[in-house]
XYZ file of C-alpha atoms in Angstrom:
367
model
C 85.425 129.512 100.163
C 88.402 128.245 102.284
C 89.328 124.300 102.045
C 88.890 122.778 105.594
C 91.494 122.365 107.640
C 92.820 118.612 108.001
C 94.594 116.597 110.414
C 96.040 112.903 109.718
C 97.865 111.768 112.621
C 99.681 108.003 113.239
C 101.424 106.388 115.844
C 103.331 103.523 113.811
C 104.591 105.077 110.292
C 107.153 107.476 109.933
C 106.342 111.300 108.755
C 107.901 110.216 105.197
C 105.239 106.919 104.638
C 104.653 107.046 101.575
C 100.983 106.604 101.356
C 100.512 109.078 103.871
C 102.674 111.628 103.124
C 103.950 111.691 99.401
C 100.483 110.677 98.176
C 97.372 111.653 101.036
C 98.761 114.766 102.706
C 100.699 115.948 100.343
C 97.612 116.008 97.431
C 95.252 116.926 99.426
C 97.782 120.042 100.213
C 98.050 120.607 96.515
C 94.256 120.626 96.371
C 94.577 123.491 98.414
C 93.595 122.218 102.175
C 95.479 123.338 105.086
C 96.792 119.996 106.077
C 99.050 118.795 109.257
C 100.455 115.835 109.512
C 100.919 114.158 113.566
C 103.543 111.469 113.829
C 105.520 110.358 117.286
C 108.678 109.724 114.658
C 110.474 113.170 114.144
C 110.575 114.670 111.180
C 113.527 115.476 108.886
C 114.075 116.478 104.885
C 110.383 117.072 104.442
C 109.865 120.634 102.862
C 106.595 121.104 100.873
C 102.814 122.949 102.203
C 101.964 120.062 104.644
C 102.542 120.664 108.551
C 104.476 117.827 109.863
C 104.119 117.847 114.013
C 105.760 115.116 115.983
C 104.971 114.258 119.628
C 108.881 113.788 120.430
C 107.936 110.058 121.784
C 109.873 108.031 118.775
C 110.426 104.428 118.577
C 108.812 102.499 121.195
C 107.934 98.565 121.858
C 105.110 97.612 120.247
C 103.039 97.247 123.394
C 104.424 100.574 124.608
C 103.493 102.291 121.539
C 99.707 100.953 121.132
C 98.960 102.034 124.936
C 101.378 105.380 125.025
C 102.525 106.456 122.012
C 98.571 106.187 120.651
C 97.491 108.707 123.107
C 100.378 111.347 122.836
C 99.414 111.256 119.104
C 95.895 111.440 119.525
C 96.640 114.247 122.171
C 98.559 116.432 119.996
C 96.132 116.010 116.698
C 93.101 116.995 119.047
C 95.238 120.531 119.289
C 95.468 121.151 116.043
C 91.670 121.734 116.073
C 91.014 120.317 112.333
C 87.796 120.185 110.593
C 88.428 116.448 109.448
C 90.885 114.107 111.331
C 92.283 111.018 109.174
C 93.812 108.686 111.153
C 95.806 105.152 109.642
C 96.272 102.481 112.640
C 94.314 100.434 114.483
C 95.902 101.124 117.639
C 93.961 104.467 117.304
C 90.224 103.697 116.658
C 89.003 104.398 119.848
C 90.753 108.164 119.645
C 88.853 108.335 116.343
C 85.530 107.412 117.864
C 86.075 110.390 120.320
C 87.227 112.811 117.910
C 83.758 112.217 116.487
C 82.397 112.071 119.394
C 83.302 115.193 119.576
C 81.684 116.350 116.350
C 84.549 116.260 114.065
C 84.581 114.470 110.863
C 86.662 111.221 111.049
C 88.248 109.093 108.264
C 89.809 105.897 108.944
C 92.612 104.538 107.139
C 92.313 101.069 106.878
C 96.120 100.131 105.234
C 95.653 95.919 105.881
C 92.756 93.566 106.842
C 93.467 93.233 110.388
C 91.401 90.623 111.426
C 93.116 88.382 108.580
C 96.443 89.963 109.418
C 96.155 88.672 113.053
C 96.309 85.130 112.824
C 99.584 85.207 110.666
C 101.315 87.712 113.310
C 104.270 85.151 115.025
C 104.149 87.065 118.061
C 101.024 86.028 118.684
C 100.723 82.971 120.415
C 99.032 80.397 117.685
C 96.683 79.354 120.412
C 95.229 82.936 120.944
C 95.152 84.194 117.189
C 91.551 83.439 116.172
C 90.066 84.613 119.392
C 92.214 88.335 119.026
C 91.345 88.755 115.697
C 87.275 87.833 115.840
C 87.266 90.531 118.855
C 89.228 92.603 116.934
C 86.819 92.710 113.838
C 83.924 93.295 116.143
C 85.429 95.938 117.900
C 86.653 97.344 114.429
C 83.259 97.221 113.126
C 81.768 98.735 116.231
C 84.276 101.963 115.649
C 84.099 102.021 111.752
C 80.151 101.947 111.661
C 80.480 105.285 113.427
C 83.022 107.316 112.468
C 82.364 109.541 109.440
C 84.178 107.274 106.116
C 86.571 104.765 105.844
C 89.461 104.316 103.030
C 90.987 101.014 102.358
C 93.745 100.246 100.188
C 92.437 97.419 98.065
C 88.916 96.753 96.693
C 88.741 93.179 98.522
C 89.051 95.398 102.343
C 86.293 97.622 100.424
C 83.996 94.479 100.170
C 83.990 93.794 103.896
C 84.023 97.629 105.407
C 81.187 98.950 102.900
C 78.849 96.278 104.762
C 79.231 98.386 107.433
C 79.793 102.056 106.880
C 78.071 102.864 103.374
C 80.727 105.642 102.998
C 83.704 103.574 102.274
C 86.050 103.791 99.289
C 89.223 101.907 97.902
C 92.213 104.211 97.553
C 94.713 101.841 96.367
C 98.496 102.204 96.864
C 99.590 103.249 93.065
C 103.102 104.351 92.271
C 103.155 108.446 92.100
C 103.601 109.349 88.450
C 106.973 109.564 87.034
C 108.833 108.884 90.233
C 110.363 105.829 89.836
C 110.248 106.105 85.923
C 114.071 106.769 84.746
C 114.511 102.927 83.561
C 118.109 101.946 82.442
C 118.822 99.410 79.474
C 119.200 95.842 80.487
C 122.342 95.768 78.275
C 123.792 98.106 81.240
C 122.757 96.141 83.879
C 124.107 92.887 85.827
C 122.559 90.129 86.999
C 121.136 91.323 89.792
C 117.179 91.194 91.680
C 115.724 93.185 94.627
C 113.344 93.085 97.231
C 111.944 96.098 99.076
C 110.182 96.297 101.761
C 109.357 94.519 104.925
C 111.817 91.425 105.668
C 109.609 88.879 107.806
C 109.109 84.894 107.572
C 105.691 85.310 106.173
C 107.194 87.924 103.265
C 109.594 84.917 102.272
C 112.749 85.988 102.999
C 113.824 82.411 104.032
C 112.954 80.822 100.156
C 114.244 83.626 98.592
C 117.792 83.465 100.456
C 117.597 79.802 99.537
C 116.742 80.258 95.990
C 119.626 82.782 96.028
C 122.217 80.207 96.872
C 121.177 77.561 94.127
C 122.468 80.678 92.020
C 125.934 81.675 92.211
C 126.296 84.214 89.688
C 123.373 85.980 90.994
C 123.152 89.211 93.420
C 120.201 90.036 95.198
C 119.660 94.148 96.712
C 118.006 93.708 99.445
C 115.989 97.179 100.941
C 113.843 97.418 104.161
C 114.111 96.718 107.938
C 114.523 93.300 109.515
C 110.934 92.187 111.761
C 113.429 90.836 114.684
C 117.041 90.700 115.092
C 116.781 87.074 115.352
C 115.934 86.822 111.874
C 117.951 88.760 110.502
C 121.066 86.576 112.439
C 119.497 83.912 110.876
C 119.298 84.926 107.107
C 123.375 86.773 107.601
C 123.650 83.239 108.611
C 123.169 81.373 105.330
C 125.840 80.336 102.949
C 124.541 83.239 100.237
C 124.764 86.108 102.239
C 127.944 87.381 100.865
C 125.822 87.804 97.782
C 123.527 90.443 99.704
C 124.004 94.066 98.876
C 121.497 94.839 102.288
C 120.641 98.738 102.484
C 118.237 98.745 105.116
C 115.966 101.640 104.764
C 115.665 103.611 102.200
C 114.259 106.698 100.741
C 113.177 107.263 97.589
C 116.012 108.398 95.453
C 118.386 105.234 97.179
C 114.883 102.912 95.942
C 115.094 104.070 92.301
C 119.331 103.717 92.628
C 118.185 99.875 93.764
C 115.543 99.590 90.586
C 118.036 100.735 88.482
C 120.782 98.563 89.051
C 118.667 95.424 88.954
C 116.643 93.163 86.195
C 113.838 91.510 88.530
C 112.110 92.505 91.527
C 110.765 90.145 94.084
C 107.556 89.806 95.534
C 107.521 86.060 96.694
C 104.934 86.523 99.916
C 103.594 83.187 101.723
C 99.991 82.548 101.175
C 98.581 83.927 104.519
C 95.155 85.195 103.809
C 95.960 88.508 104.353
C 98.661 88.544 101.531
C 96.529 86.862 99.238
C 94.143 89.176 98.385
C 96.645 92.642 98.876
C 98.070 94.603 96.037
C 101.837 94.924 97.332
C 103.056 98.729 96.300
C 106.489 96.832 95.913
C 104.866 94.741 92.799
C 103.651 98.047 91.324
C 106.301 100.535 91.683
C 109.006 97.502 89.756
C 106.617 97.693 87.335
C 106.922 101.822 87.168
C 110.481 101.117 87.505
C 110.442 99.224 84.180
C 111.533 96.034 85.916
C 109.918 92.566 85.245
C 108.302 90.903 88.286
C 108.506 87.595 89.990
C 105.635 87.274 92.138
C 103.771 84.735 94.194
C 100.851 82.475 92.425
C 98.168 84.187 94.097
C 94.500 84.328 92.141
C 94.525 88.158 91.916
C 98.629 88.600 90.976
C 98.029 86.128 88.518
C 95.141 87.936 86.950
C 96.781 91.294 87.290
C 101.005 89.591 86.094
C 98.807 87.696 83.238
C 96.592 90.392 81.515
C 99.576 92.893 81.745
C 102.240 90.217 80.737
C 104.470 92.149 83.086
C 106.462 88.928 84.965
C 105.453 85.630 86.132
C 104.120 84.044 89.100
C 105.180 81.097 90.989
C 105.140 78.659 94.279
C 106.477 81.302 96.669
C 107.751 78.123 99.113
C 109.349 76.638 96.723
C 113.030 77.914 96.503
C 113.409 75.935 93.722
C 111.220 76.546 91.427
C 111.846 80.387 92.210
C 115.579 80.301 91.749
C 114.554 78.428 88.234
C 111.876 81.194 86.911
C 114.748 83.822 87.881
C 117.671 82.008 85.527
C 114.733 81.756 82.883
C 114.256 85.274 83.178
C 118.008 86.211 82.707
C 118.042 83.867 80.441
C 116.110 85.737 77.982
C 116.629 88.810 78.084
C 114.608 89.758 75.248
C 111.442 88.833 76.923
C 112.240 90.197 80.319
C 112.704 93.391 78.805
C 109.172 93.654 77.166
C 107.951 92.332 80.135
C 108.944 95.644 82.041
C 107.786 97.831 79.146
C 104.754 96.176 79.847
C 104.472 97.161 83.141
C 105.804 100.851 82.823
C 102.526 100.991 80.709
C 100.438 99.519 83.056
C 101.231 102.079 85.549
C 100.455 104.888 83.252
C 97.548 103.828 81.766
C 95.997 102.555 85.383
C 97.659 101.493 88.378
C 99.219 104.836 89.192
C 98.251 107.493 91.893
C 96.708 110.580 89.516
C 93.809 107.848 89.515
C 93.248 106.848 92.745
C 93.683 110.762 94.350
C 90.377 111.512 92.716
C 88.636 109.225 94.780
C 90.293 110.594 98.146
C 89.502 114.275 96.945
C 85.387 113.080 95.850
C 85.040 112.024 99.074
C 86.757 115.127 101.070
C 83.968 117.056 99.193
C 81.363 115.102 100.491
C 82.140 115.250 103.874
């Protein structure tokens, strides 16, 4: 019998997201479905058994994109004609209620807790926050009830969604195995940390450039796009910044170049509720890297730093106290070192993807 065929489609990430691409599609594909992937970003360097389509539209504004680029997306999946359609934004819940509506079997994606992401968004005016995101969650709840499953990235997102669509899993965002696993010996490296990912006020860039300049001897690699020009005039600005080896972004052979050359990696979020309870892919794939962490002193990175004695947490507004756990670190080098071992044995023995897939694949078999 013939796998179905499968559609996920997205208007915000790029054809190359990891989640969606390198891990979803991409094992689902290996499973043996016939599986397309719709993106308005254009394609390039992608060669394996899942369809990438793009709707030509590219980068838009962000208004621009959640009216427009939504529907040219959702336009272009509804062609493909798929069995099951697994879509990952918000921006494109009510497409997903059609496509059901139209007797297809629809997944959503839920990547972040929305409704908790809203009221730390700065483009938001404060004023308007907790009235966008309580009609957000009841219009998200309205859509989700309906459509065929939901998948969420953390088991905290799980808690909330299962209340309302009984077919709802956790697929969490664990490090493919092996990938990032080619450590190199502290002894070869220099004193140097990293941060990857998203560069935004609430992800700490601000403390961490801070903490950077009450160390002198200290580089920092810094991977990932800039949330507004502004800011990123803003951190060039500061005294440290000729200490910044800035790549922008990267793929995944430049990421594991970046792991490589450096001893800690950086995950020093602000407490905004939706951070709080997340389980940053950044924080995991150091610890595949072999890399001890220094992470923010929430509850649930403290329980997961702590049992696998993989880093240490700390006061992520503090640039003090961060730029002090950091010279600690180098300063014993001995530790640090176990302290990545640790966490390359974390990831094997349970926070990597070979895990999580299962679930996705159990519940593409129910459905």
């Amino acid at each position: 019998m013939n796998k179905p065929k499968v559609c996920h489609f997205t208007s915000a990430h790029k054809p190359d997201d990891i989640r969606i691409y390198h891990k979803e599609c991409t094992s689902l594909a290996e499973a043996g479905y016939d599986v397309s992937l719709v993106s308005a970003y254009e394609a390039s360097g992608l060669e394996g058994a899942v369809r990438v389509v793009h709707t030509g539209s590219g980068p838009r504004g962000r208004i621009s994109r959640m009216l427009f680029t939504a529907k040219e997306v959702y336009k272009t999946a509804k062609q493909i004609d798929a069995d099951i359609y697994h879509f990952h934004d918000p921006e494109l819940l009510r497409f997903g209620l059609k496509l059901k509506r139209r007797g297809k079997k629809v997944i959503y994606d839920a990547h972040e807790d929305v409704p908790r992401q809203i009221m730390a968004k700065f483009w938001i005016p404060r004023v308007f926050r907790k009235l966008i995101s309580v009609c957000f969650e009841k219009y998200e709840n309205y859509v989700a009830k309906r459509l065929s499953a939901v998948v969420v990235s953390t088991p905290h997102i799980r808690e909330r969604f299962i209340q309302i669509n009984p077919r709802t899993i956790d697929v969490c965002n664990y490090p493919l195995m092996n990938e990032l696993m080619e450590p190199t010996s502290w002894d070869d490296k220099q004193d140097e940390i990293c941060y990857v990912g998203g560069i935004s006020v609430v992800r700490g860039i601000r403390e961490l450039a801070d903490a950077l300049a009450l160390l002198p001897d200290l580089r920092l690699n810094l991977a990932g796009n800039f949330s507004t020009g502004e800011l990123e005039e803003e951190i060039r600005a500061k005294a440290a910044w000729n200490r910044v080896e800035f790549y922008g972004y990267v793929g995944r052979k430049e990421l594991l170049s970046i792991f490589q050359r450096s001893k800690i990696g950086m995950v020093t979020l602000l407490p905004t509720p939706n951070h709080m309870e997340s389980l940053p892919i950044k924080m995991f794939e150091y610890m595949s890297a072999g890399i001890p962490v220094i992470c923010s002193d929430f509850p649930l990175w403290k329980t997961i730093v702590g049992e696998n004695k993989c880093g240490v947490c700390v006061d992520p507004s503090n640039p003090e106290l961060i730029a002090s756990e950091i010279q600690r670190m180098l300063s014993q080098p001995e530790e640090a070192r176990k302290m990545g071992e640790n966490g390359r044995i974390a990831i094997l023995e349970k926070f990597n993807w070979e895990i999580e897939k299962k679930k996705l694949f159990n519940l593409y078999e129910t459905l």
